[in-house]
Coordinates of C-alpha atoms in Angstrom, one line a residue:
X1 CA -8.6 16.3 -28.4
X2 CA -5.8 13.8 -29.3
X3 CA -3.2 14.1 -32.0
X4 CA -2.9 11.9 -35.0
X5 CA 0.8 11.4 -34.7
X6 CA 2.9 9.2 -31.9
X7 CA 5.2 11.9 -32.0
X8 CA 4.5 15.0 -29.9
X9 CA 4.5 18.3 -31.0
X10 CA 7.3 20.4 -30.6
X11 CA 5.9 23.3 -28.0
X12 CA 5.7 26.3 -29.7
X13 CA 6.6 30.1 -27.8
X14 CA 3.4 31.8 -26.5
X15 CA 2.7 34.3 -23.9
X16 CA 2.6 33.6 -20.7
X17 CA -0.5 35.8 -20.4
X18 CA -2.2 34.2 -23.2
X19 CA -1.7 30.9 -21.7
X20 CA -3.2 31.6 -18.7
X21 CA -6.4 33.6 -20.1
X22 CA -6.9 29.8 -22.3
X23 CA -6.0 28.0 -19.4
X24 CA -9.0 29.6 -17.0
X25 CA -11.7 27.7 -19.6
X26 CA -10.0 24.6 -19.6
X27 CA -9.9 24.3 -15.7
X28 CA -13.5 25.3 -15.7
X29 CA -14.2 22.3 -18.1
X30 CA -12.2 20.2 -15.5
X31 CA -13.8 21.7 -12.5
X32 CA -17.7 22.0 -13.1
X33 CA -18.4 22.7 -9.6
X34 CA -16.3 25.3 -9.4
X35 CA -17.6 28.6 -9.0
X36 CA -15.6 32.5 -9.7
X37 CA -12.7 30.2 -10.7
X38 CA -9.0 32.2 -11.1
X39 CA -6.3 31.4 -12.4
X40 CA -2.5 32.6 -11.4
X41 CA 0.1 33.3 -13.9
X42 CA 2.2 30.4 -14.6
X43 CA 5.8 29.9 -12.2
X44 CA 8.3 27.6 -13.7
X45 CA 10.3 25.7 -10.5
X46 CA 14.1 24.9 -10.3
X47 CA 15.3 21.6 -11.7
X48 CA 13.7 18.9 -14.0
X49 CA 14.9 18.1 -17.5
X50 CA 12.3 15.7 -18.6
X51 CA 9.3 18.1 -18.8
X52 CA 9.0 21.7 -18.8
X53 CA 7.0 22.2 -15.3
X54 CA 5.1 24.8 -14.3
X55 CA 3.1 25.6 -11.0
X56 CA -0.5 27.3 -11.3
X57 CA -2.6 28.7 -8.1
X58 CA -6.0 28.5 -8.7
X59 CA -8.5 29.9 -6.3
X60 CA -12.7 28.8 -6.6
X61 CA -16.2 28.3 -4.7
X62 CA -17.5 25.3 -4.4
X63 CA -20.7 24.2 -2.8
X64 CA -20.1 27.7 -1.0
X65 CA -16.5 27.3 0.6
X66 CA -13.5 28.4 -0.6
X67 CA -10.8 26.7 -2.0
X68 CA -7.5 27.1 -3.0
X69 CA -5.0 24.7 -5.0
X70 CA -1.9 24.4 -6.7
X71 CA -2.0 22.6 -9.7
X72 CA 1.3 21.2 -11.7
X73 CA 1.4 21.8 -15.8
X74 CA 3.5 19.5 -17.8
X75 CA 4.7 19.3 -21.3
X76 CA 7.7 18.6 -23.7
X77 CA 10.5 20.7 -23.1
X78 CA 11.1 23.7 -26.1
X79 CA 14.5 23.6 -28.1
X80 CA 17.3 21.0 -27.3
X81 CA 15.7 17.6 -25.2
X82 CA 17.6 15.1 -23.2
X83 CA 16.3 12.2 -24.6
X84 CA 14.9 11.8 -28.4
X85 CA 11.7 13.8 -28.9
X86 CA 9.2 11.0 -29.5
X87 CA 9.9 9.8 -25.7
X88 CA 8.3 13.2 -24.3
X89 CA 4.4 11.4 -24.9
X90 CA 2.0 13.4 -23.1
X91 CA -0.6 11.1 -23.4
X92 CA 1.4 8.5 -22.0
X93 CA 2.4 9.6 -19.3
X94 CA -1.0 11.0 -18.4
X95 CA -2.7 7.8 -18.3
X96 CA 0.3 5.7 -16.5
X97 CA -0.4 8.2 -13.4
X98 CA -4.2 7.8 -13.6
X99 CA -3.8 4.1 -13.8
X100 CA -1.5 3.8 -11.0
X101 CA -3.5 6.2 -8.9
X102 CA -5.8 2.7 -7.8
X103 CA -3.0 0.9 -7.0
X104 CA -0.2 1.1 -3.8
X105 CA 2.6 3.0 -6.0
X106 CA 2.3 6.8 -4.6
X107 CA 1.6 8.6 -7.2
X108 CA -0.3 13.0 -7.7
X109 CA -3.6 12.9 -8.5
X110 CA -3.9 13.9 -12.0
X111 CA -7.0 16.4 -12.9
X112 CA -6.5 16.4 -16.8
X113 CA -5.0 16.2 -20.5
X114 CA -4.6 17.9 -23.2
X115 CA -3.2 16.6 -26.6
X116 CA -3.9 19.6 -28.4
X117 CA -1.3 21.8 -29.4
X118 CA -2.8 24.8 -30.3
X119 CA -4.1 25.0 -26.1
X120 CA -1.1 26.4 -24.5
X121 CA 1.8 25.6 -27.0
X122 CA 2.0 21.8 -26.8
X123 CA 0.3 18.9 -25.2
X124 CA -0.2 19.2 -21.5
X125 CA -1.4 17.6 -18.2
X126 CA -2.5 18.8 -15.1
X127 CA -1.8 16.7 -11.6
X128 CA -2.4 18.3 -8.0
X129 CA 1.0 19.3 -6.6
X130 CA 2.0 17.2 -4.0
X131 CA 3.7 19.1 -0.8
X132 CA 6.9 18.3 0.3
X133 CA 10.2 19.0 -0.5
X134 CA 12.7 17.2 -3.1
X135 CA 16.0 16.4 -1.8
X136 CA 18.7 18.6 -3.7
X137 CA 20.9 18.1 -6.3
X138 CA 22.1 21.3 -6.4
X139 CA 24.0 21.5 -3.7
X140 CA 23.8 17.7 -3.8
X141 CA 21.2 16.5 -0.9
X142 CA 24.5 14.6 0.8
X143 CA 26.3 17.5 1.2
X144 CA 23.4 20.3 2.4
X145 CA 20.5 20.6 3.1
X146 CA 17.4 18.7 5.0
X147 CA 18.2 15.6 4.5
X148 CA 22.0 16.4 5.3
X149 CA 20.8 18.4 8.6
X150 CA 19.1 15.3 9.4
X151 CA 19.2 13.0 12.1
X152 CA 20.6 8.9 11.5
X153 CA 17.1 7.7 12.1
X154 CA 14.9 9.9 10.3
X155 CA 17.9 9.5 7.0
X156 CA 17.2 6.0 7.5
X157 CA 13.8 6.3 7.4
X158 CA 13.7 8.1 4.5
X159 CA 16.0 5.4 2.2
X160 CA 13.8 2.7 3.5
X161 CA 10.6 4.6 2.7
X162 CA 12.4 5.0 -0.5
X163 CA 13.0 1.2 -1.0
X164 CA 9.5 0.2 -0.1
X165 CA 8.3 2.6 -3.0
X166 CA 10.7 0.9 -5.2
X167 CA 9.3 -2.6 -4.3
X168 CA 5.5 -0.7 -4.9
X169 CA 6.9 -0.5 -8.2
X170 CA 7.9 -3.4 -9.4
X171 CA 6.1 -5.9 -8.0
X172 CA 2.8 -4.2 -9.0
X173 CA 0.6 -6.5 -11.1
X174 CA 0.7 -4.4 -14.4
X175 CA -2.0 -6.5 -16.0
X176 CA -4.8 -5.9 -13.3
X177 CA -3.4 -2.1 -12.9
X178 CA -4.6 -1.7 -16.7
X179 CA -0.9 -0.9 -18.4
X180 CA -1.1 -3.3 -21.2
X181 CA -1.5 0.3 -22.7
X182 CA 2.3 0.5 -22.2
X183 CA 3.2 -2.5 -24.5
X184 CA 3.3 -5.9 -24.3
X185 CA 6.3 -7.0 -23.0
X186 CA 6.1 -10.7 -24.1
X187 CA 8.9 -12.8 -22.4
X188 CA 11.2 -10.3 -21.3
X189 CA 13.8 -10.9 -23.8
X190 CA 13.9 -7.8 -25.7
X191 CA 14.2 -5.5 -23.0
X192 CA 17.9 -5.2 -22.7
X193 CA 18.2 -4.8 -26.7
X194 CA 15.2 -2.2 -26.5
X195 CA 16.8 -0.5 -23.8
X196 CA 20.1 0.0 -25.9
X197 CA 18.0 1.1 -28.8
X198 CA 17.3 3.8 -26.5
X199 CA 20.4 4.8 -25.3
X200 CA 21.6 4.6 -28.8
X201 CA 19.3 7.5 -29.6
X202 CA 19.4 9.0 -27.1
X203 CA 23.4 9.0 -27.4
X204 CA 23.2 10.1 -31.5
X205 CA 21.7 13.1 -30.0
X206 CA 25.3 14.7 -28.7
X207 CA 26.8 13.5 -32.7
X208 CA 30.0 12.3 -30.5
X209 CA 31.8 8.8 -30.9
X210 CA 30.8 6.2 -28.0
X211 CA 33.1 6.4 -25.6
X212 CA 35.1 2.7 -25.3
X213 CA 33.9 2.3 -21.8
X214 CA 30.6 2.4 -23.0
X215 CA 31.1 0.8 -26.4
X216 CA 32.4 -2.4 -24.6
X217 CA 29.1 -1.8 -21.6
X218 CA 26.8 -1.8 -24.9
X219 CA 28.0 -5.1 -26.6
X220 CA 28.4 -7.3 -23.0
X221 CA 24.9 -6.0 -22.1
X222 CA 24.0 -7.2 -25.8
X223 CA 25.9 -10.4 -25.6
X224 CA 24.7 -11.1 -22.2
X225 CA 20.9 -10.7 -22.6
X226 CA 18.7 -13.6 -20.9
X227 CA 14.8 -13.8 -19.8
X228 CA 13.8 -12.6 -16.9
X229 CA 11.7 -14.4 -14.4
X230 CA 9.7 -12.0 -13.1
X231 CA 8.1 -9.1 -15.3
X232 CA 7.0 -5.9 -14.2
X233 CA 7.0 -2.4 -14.5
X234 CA 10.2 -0.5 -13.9
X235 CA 11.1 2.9 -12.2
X236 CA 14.0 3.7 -14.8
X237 CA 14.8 6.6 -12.5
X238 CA 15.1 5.8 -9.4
X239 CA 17.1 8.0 -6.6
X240 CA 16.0 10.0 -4.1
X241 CA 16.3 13.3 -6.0
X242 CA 12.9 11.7 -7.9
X243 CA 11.2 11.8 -4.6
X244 CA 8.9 14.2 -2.5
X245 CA 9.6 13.7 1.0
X246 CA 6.8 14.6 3.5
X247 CA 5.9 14.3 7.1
X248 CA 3.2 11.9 7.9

């Protein structure tokens, strides 16, 4: 069920309990082969600002063999956001991973979405959680931890693993992949202004004065805004802390 509004909901406080009696139904829906399907109670991980995240085990028969899964829930985050509320599209960012799923960018396999609120709280998807592990940021990944403990050829590995999923990225052709849903970029030329629009709002949300540094950043990037030659879709995150890292 969609909404009739670009801008998602704002998730609403419900029990954990209750979610996860409404959730069992959904799954079902989602799963039609399953069989004596249950459902854990929802775990919220460590880390992650853009979504609220949430880990559910789910347990079923199917054609007469057991199987078990851990599923990933994702909606808007509740009270004060990062960035300004209408970027937290549920929808959107839904279909970007079932789109990319046919392509070479590595991407969870998504099960489902849900654009009605009254479900669990807010709009919602569901991916299959992808194991691995996520290098730190907290202790910072350089300073502790696997990748730290690490040999030079298997950190090495890793950042060029991490380059080649970059160049996945953006050098996929958007147009075959089906992400005209996206928007139309045209020629390029309004993406630096559009990305300061964005950064402007997303700034207005601390209601502080632009620090000069900045202010002088903003207009050069402004000033200095050209076409691009090549157009494609961009990972606006990218570091390795975005990244699951798993042996092969």
């Amino acid at each position: 069920m969609r909404n009739d509004t670009n801008t998602p909901a704002t998730p609403t406080a419900m029990d954990p309990e209750v979610q996860r009696q409404r959730l069992v139904p959904w799954l079902a829906a989602c799963l039609p082969d399953a069989q004596d399907l249950q459902v854990s109670p929802l775990q919220r991980p460590g880390g992650g600002i853009s979504n609220e995240t949430y880990f559910v085990q789910v347990q079923y028969r199917q054609q007469g063999q057991p199987v078990e899964r851990t599923l990933v829930l994702r909606w808007p985050p509740k009270g004060v956001t990062a960035f300004p509320r209408e970027v937290y599209d549920m929808g959107r960012q839904y279909r970007l991973l079932r789109a990319l799923a046919s392509t070479t960018v590595p991407v969870p396999p998504v099960l489902g979405l849900e654009e009605d609120a009254n479900v669990l709280g807010a709009p919602f998807y569901v991916m299959d959680k992808v194991q691995g592990w996520v290098p730190s940021d907290f202790p910072p990944y350089h300073v502790a931890g696997p990748l730290f403990e690490a040999s030079v050829a298997d950190r090495q590995q890793l950042w060029w693993n991490a380059v080649e999923a970059i160049a996945h990225i953006h050098t996929l052709d958007w147009r075959a992949a089906g992400l005209s849903f996206l928007g139309e970029p045209g020629d390029g030329s309004d993406f630096i202004p559009s990305q300061i629009a964005l950064y402007d709002a997303v700034h207005a949300l601390n209601g502080e004065p632009l620090a000069p540094v900045l202010a002088r950043t903003r207009e050069w990037l402004l000033k200095h805004s050209y076409t691009p030659r090549h157009i494609g879709l961009c990972w606006g995150d990218a570091r390795l802390g975005n990244l699951i890292v798993r042996d092969q």
